[in-house]
């Protein structure tokens, strides 16, 4: 076998410890030498941080967290951080909280400690996003990569089952897209395959309102691997479509990923070759699509974009915007007609196998 590729491994500390988030954060604040800490926290995570004040001082609590990081929300957070001379951000919540922390870091260059309360994976990437004028813009900048990630499964124990499923399938989308992303290589592909295996094992056990600590930790592990692979491989066809659906039509992030994923996999799988076989093996299934659909059935995944607010009238615009963004190295060439068919199938919840 001849190997010829370039790979960049992003540098950050990763700390696991169930029930230990506050003390782990305090130790990292001391290590980083921060004096003025800003805690960005989503509404759903507010009750999870009652013990923070017992372990470290907080100069600013910031609670305005909005999905897809609207530009005006990001600008207010940046202004608040500058006003308080913040030198460290602690983000607590899902991808929206992490994304707002990244918006602050992008402008102020302060480090981030990310404390995820979902499986979004944003905490392990140097990708930022910002929505303005109904368009979601993304970019890559090492300033937004959290210096430290603290994973505490206790913070996710009460995550509602439907959100846990959607968020976990979002992580799975990171893995699958990484196997054919624009910078896919043997290293990030290996991480992605292991991520699929871990998520396939962990997700079914957290379906019932996330009470299984072992399943939560296994799923967090898989979500981290998924994010590291994705940060290295870059956004493939699936994420380009999902960003359009989220930024332009304001569809919920995780649920959109969970719904669209089988359709993109079914479309690309016949042309994906070795990547498809490796996914199938990680799922322990005859084909990758069989494995994904078996998992989706086991966890009660969302099935149709129509349930999320997408309509038939939106398909044409979504097709046009997505087609412009899909990477040239996608395993299969994509036409407007095929993409429209894919989005229509996802809209209606049709059998993805009809696209292969």
Short mmCIF file of C-alpha atoms in Angstrom, two decimals, residues 4-340:
data_model
loop_
_atom_site.label_atom_id
_atom_site.label_comp_id
_atom_site.label_asym_id
_atom_site.label_seq_id
_atom_site.Cartn_x
_atom_site.Cartn_y
_atom_site.Cartn_z
CA UNK A 4 0.61 9.93 0.21
CA UNK A 5 -1.30 12.46 2.32
CA UNK A 6 -1.00 15.36 4.76
CA UNK A 7 -2.75 15.32 8.14
CA UNK A 8 -3.04 17.97 10.85
CA UNK A 9 -3.90 16.95 14.40
CA UNK A 10 -5.48 19.78 16.37
CA UNK A 11 -4.07 20.31 19.85
CA UNK A 12 -6.39 20.51 22.86
CA UNK A 13 -6.78 18.96 26.30
CA UNK A 14 -9.64 16.50 26.75
CA UNK A 15 -10.80 15.63 30.25
CA UNK A 16 -13.38 12.99 31.18
CA UNK A 17 -14.83 12.74 34.67
CA UNK A 18 -18.42 12.03 35.64
CA UNK A 19 -19.67 14.43 38.31
CA UNK A 20 -16.43 16.42 38.32
CA UNK A 21 -17.05 19.25 35.84
CA UNK A 22 -16.78 22.20 38.26
CA UNK A 23 -13.53 21.10 39.86
CA UNK A 24 -12.01 20.18 36.49
CA UNK A 25 -12.92 23.62 35.11
CA UNK A 26 -11.43 25.32 38.18
CA UNK A 27 -8.16 23.47 37.70
CA UNK A 28 -8.05 24.49 34.04
CA UNK A 29 -8.75 28.12 34.90
CA UNK A 30 -5.75 28.04 37.24
CA UNK A 31 -3.59 26.31 34.63
CA UNK A 32 -4.49 28.91 32.00
CA UNK A 33 -3.95 31.78 34.45
CA UNK A 34 -7.29 33.45 33.78
CA UNK A 35 -8.68 36.25 35.99
CA UNK A 36 -11.96 37.30 34.37
CA UNK A 37 -14.10 34.34 33.37
CA UNK A 38 -17.20 34.57 31.18
CA UNK A 39 -19.62 31.64 31.41
CA UNK A 40 -21.82 31.25 28.33
CA UNK A 41 -24.66 28.97 29.26
CA UNK A 42 -27.75 27.74 27.45
CA UNK A 43 -31.14 27.86 29.18
CA UNK A 44 -31.34 24.07 29.34
CA UNK A 45 -28.02 23.88 31.19
CA UNK A 46 -28.69 26.55 33.81
CA UNK A 47 -29.47 24.13 36.62
CA UNK A 48 -26.36 22.08 35.89
CA UNK A 49 -23.94 24.79 37.08
CA UNK A 50 -25.22 25.49 40.60
CA UNK A 51 -21.85 24.47 42.07
CA UNK A 52 -19.65 26.57 39.77
CA UNK A 53 -19.45 29.52 42.20
CA UNK A 54 -18.15 27.15 44.88
CA UNK A 55 -15.11 26.31 42.76
CA UNK A 56 -14.21 29.47 40.80
CA UNK A 57 -15.20 33.13 40.38
CA UNK A 58 -17.34 34.18 37.42
CA UNK A 59 -17.00 37.76 36.15
CA UNK A 60 -19.87 37.47 33.68
CA UNK A 61 -22.77 35.06 33.21
CA UNK A 62 -24.08 35.26 29.64
CA UNK A 63 -27.36 33.48 28.96
CA UNK A 64 -28.41 34.71 25.51
CA UNK A 65 -27.79 31.56 23.47
CA UNK A 66 -29.61 31.12 20.15
CA UNK A 67 -29.50 28.33 17.59
CA UNK A 68 -27.25 28.87 14.54
CA UNK A 69 -25.49 31.86 16.23
CA UNK A 70 -27.32 34.86 14.72
CA UNK A 71 -24.95 37.74 13.97
CA UNK A 72 -26.67 40.16 16.35
CA UNK A 73 -26.49 37.65 19.21
CA UNK A 74 -22.79 37.05 18.54
CA UNK A 75 -22.07 40.78 18.44
CA UNK A 76 -23.77 41.35 21.80
CA UNK A 77 -21.74 38.55 23.40
CA UNK A 78 -18.49 39.96 22.00
CA UNK A 79 -19.35 43.43 23.28
CA UNK A 80 -20.18 42.06 26.74
CA UNK A 81 -16.88 40.19 26.88
CA UNK A 82 -14.89 43.26 25.92
CA UNK A 83 -16.77 45.41 28.43
CA UNK A 84 -15.76 43.07 31.27
CA UNK A 85 -12.21 42.55 29.95
CA UNK A 86 -12.86 38.79 29.77
CA UNK A 87 -9.75 36.63 29.37
CA UNK A 88 -11.40 33.17 29.32
CA UNK A 89 -14.73 31.80 28.13
CA UNK A 90 -16.39 28.72 29.62
CA UNK A 91 -19.21 27.49 27.37
CA UNK A 92 -21.78 25.13 28.90
CA UNK A 93 -24.48 23.63 26.70
CA UNK A 94 -24.93 22.14 23.26
CA UNK A 95 -23.58 23.28 19.93
CA UNK A 96 -25.27 26.68 20.16
CA UNK A 97 -23.48 27.57 23.40
CA UNK A 98 -20.17 26.30 22.06
CA UNK A 99 -20.76 28.20 18.84
CA UNK A 100 -21.37 31.46 20.71
CA UNK A 101 -18.17 30.87 22.70
CA UNK A 102 -16.35 30.50 19.39
CA UNK A 103 -17.86 33.76 18.13
CA UNK A 104 -16.40 35.53 21.17
CA UNK A 105 -13.02 33.83 20.76
CA UNK A 106 -12.87 34.67 17.07
CA UNK A 107 -13.09 38.39 17.80
CA UNK A 108 -11.29 38.63 21.16
CA UNK A 109 -8.76 35.78 20.83
CA UNK A 110 -9.48 34.56 24.39
CA UNK A 111 -9.28 30.79 25.07
CA UNK A 112 -12.34 28.58 25.58
CA UNK A 113 -13.08 25.77 28.01
CA UNK A 114 -15.98 23.87 26.46
CA UNK A 115 -18.35 21.80 28.60
CA UNK A 116 -20.76 19.98 26.28
CA UNK A 117 -24.22 18.93 27.43
CA UNK A 118 -25.14 17.25 24.12
CA UNK A 119 -23.23 15.18 21.56
CA UNK A 120 -22.85 18.00 19.01
CA UNK A 121 -19.05 17.73 18.73
CA UNK A 122 -18.49 21.42 18.04
CA UNK A 123 -16.19 21.52 21.06
CA UNK A 124 -13.50 19.52 19.25
CA UNK A 125 -13.37 21.50 16.00
CA UNK A 126 -11.83 24.75 14.82
CA UNK A 127 -14.93 25.47 12.74
CA UNK A 128 -17.06 28.51 13.53
CA UNK A 129 -20.51 29.45 12.24
CA UNK A 130 -22.54 32.64 12.07
CA UNK A 131 -25.95 33.32 10.54
CA UNK A 132 -26.72 36.64 8.90
CA UNK A 133 -29.45 37.58 6.42
CA UNK A 134 -30.77 33.99 6.43
CA UNK A 135 -27.40 32.60 5.33
CA UNK A 136 -25.17 30.51 7.58
CA UNK A 137 -21.52 31.27 7.04
CA UNK A 138 -18.85 28.93 8.35
CA UNK A 139 -15.09 29.23 8.55
CA UNK A 140 -11.96 27.65 10.00
CA UNK A 141 -9.72 29.39 12.49
CA UNK A 142 -7.56 27.83 15.20
CA UNK A 143 -8.50 30.69 17.56
CA UNK A 144 -11.94 29.10 18.03
CA UNK A 145 -10.70 25.62 18.94
CA UNK A 146 -11.39 25.21 22.68
CA UNK A 147 -8.17 24.91 24.67
CA UNK A 148 -9.82 22.31 26.91
CA UNK A 149 -12.92 20.15 26.69
CA UNK A 150 -14.47 18.82 29.90
CA UNK A 151 -16.78 15.85 29.40
CA UNK A 152 -19.01 15.06 32.37
CA UNK A 153 -21.64 12.42 31.65
CA UNK A 154 -23.62 13.50 34.72
CA UNK A 155 -24.41 16.78 32.95
CA UNK A 156 -26.14 14.81 30.17
CA UNK A 157 -27.96 12.28 32.31
CA UNK A 158 -31.26 14.19 32.09
CA UNK A 159 -30.99 15.03 28.39
CA UNK A 160 -34.42 14.25 26.87
CA UNK A 161 -34.35 11.02 24.88
CA UNK A 162 -35.42 12.58 21.57
CA UNK A 163 -32.74 15.27 21.82
CA UNK A 164 -30.10 12.72 22.85
CA UNK A 165 -30.96 10.66 19.76
CA UNK A 166 -30.88 13.62 17.38
CA UNK A 167 -27.64 14.91 18.86
CA UNK A 168 -26.01 11.46 18.73
CA UNK A 169 -27.03 11.04 15.10
CA UNK A 170 -25.57 14.47 14.40
CA UNK A 171 -22.28 13.08 15.74
CA UNK A 172 -22.71 10.04 13.51
CA UNK A 173 -23.10 12.42 10.57
CA UNK A 174 -19.68 13.85 11.43
CA UNK A 175 -18.22 10.36 11.14
CA UNK A 176 -19.91 9.49 7.87
CA UNK A 177 -19.10 12.82 6.21
CA UNK A 178 -15.47 12.48 7.35
CA UNK A 179 -15.03 9.32 5.29
CA UNK A 180 -15.44 11.33 2.07
CA UNK A 181 -14.76 14.90 3.22
CA UNK A 182 -12.55 17.21 1.15
CA UNK A 183 -9.49 16.43 3.31
CA UNK A 184 -10.25 12.77 4.13
CA UNK A 185 -7.13 10.73 4.90
CA UNK A 186 -6.34 7.38 6.55
CA UNK A 187 -6.02 8.93 10.02
CA UNK A 188 -9.28 10.84 10.19
CA UNK A 189 -11.02 7.92 8.48
CA UNK A 190 -9.80 5.57 11.22
CA UNK A 191 -11.13 7.94 13.89
CA UNK A 192 -14.45 8.17 12.07
CA UNK A 193 -14.85 4.40 11.84
CA UNK A 194 -14.16 3.98 15.56
CA UNK A 195 -16.60 6.80 16.23
CA UNK A 196 -19.32 4.95 14.29
CA UNK A 197 -18.67 1.80 16.30
CA UNK A 198 -18.86 3.65 19.64
CA UNK A 199 -21.98 5.60 18.73
CA UNK A 200 -23.69 2.49 17.38
CA UNK A 201 -23.08 0.81 20.74
CA UNK A 202 -23.83 3.79 22.98
CA UNK A 203 -26.86 5.47 21.46
CA UNK A 204 -29.44 2.71 22.01
CA UNK A 205 -28.76 2.74 25.74
CA UNK A 206 -29.44 6.47 26.11
CA UNK A 207 -32.77 6.43 24.26
CA UNK A 208 -34.84 6.33 27.44
CA UNK A 209 -34.08 9.87 28.67
CA UNK A 210 -30.33 9.31 29.01
CA UNK A 211 -30.19 7.53 32.36
CA UNK A 212 -27.46 5.00 31.50
CA UNK A 213 -24.13 6.53 32.58
CA UNK A 214 -22.04 3.92 30.74
CA UNK A 215 -24.00 4.50 27.53
CA UNK A 216 -23.64 8.25 27.92
CA UNK A 217 -19.88 8.03 28.34
CA UNK A 218 -19.56 5.67 25.38
CA UNK A 219 -21.62 8.07 23.28
CA UNK A 220 -19.57 11.07 24.44
CA UNK A 221 -16.41 9.18 23.46
CA UNK A 222 -17.87 8.46 20.02
CA UNK A 223 -19.01 12.06 19.61
CA UNK A 224 -15.51 13.32 20.44
CA UNK A 225 -13.89 10.99 17.88
CA UNK A 226 -16.49 12.08 15.34
CA UNK A 227 -15.70 15.74 15.89
CA UNK A 228 -11.92 15.25 15.69
CA UNK A 229 -12.32 13.34 12.43
CA UNK A 230 -14.65 16.00 11.06
CA UNK A 231 -12.34 18.87 12.03
CA UNK A 232 -9.59 17.21 10.03
CA UNK A 233 -11.56 15.92 7.04
CA UNK A 234 -13.83 18.93 6.52
CA UNK A 235 -17.48 19.33 5.57
CA UNK A 236 -18.81 16.90 2.99
CA UNK A 237 -22.11 16.78 1.11
CA UNK A 238 -24.22 16.05 4.17
CA UNK A 239 -23.06 19.05 6.19
CA UNK A 240 -23.32 21.44 3.27
CA UNK A 241 -26.99 20.49 2.87
CA UNK A 242 -27.64 20.68 6.62
CA UNK A 243 -26.06 24.14 6.88
CA UNK A 244 -28.38 25.42 4.16
CA UNK A 245 -31.44 23.90 5.83
CA UNK A 246 -30.47 25.35 9.20
CA UNK A 247 -29.22 28.79 8.16
CA UNK A 248 -31.79 29.58 5.47
CA UNK A 249 -34.88 27.78 6.75
CA UNK A 250 -34.07 27.85 10.49
CA UNK A 251 -34.57 24.11 10.93
CA UNK A 252 -33.33 22.65 14.26
CA UNK A 253 -29.69 21.66 13.91
CA UNK A 254 -29.43 18.16 15.38
CA UNK A 255 -32.82 16.97 14.17
CA UNK A 256 -32.03 18.14 10.63
CA UNK A 257 -28.76 16.19 10.59
CA UNK A 258 -30.51 13.12 11.97
CA UNK A 259 -33.18 13.28 9.27
CA UNK A 260 -31.05 14.01 6.21
CA UNK A 261 -28.19 11.58 6.99
CA UNK A 262 -29.67 8.33 5.58
CA UNK A 263 -30.54 10.04 2.31
CA UNK A 264 -27.02 11.34 1.73
CA UNK A 265 -25.57 7.98 2.73
CA UNK A 266 -27.91 6.14 0.36
CA UNK A 267 -26.97 8.52 -2.46
CA UNK A 268 -23.19 8.31 -1.95
CA UNK A 269 -22.80 4.70 -0.82
CA UNK A 270 -22.76 3.03 -4.29
CA UNK A 271 -19.79 5.23 -5.24
CA UNK A 272 -18.02 5.23 -1.87
CA UNK A 273 -16.21 1.90 -2.27
CA UNK A 274 -13.93 1.05 0.63
CA UNK A 275 -15.46 3.77 2.83
CA UNK A 276 -18.89 2.13 2.57
CA UNK A 277 -17.47 -1.28 3.51
CA UNK A 278 -15.68 0.15 6.54
CA UNK A 279 -18.87 1.87 7.71
CA UNK A 280 -20.82 -1.35 7.29
CA UNK A 281 -18.24 -3.23 9.37
CA UNK A 282 -18.40 -0.60 12.12
CA UNK A 283 -22.18 -0.95 12.22
CA UNK A 284 -21.88 -4.76 12.12
CA UNK A 285 -24.27 -4.81 9.17
CA UNK A 286 -24.29 -6.07 5.56
CA UNK A 287 -24.27 -2.48 4.25
CA UNK A 288 -23.72 0.93 5.79
CA UNK A 289 -27.29 1.98 5.03
CA UNK A 290 -28.65 -1.20 6.63
CA UNK A 291 -26.62 -0.47 9.75
CA UNK A 292 -27.67 3.16 9.95
CA UNK A 293 -31.34 2.34 9.42
CA UNK A 294 -31.21 -0.41 12.04
CA UNK A 295 -29.78 2.06 14.55
CA UNK A 296 -32.30 4.74 13.61
CA UNK A 297 -35.13 2.28 14.11
CA UNK A 298 -33.76 1.20 17.49
CA UNK A 299 -33.57 4.76 18.82
CA UNK A 300 -36.70 6.22 17.21
CA UNK A 301 -34.95 8.76 14.99
CA UNK A 302 -36.81 11.62 13.28
CA UNK A 303 -37.87 10.62 9.78
CA UNK A 304 -39.13 13.58 7.74
CA UNK A 305 -38.10 17.21 7.22
CA UNK A 306 -41.78 18.11 6.96
CA UNK A 307 -42.00 17.50 10.71
CA UNK A 308 -39.30 20.14 11.26
CA UNK A 309 -40.91 22.94 9.23
CA UNK A 310 -39.46 22.30 5.77
CA UNK A 311 -41.97 22.44 2.90
CA UNK A 312 -42.20 21.41 -0.74
CA UNK A 313 -42.00 25.10 -1.68
CA UNK A 314 -38.52 25.24 -0.07
CA UNK A 315 -36.98 22.43 -2.14
CA UNK A 316 -35.97 24.52 -5.16
CA UNK A 317 -34.09 27.16 -3.14
CA UNK A 318 -32.50 24.54 -0.90
CA UNK A 319 -31.33 22.63 -3.98
CA UNK A 320 -29.78 25.72 -5.56
CA UNK A 321 -27.94 26.80 -2.42
CA UNK A 322 -26.74 23.30 -1.49
CA UNK A 323 -25.52 22.46 -4.98
CA UNK A 324 -23.18 25.46 -4.90
CA UNK A 325 -21.56 24.25 -1.67
CA UNK A 326 -21.11 20.49 -2.16
CA UNK A 327 -17.37 19.67 -2.48
CA UNK A 328 -16.04 18.66 -5.86
CA UNK A 329 -14.55 15.46 -4.43
CA UNK A 330 -17.93 14.02 -3.36
CA UNK A 331 -17.87 10.30 -4.24
CA UNK A 332 -20.72 10.76 -6.68
CA UNK A 333 -21.40 13.67 -9.00
CA UNK A 334 -24.51 15.56 -7.91
CA UNK A 335 -27.00 17.13 -10.32
CA UNK A 336 -29.76 19.58 -9.46
CA UNK A 337 -32.37 17.00 -10.37
CA UNK A 338 -30.82 14.35 -8.12
CA UNK A 339 -30.42 16.76 -5.22
CA UNK A 340 -34.01 17.89 -5.57
#
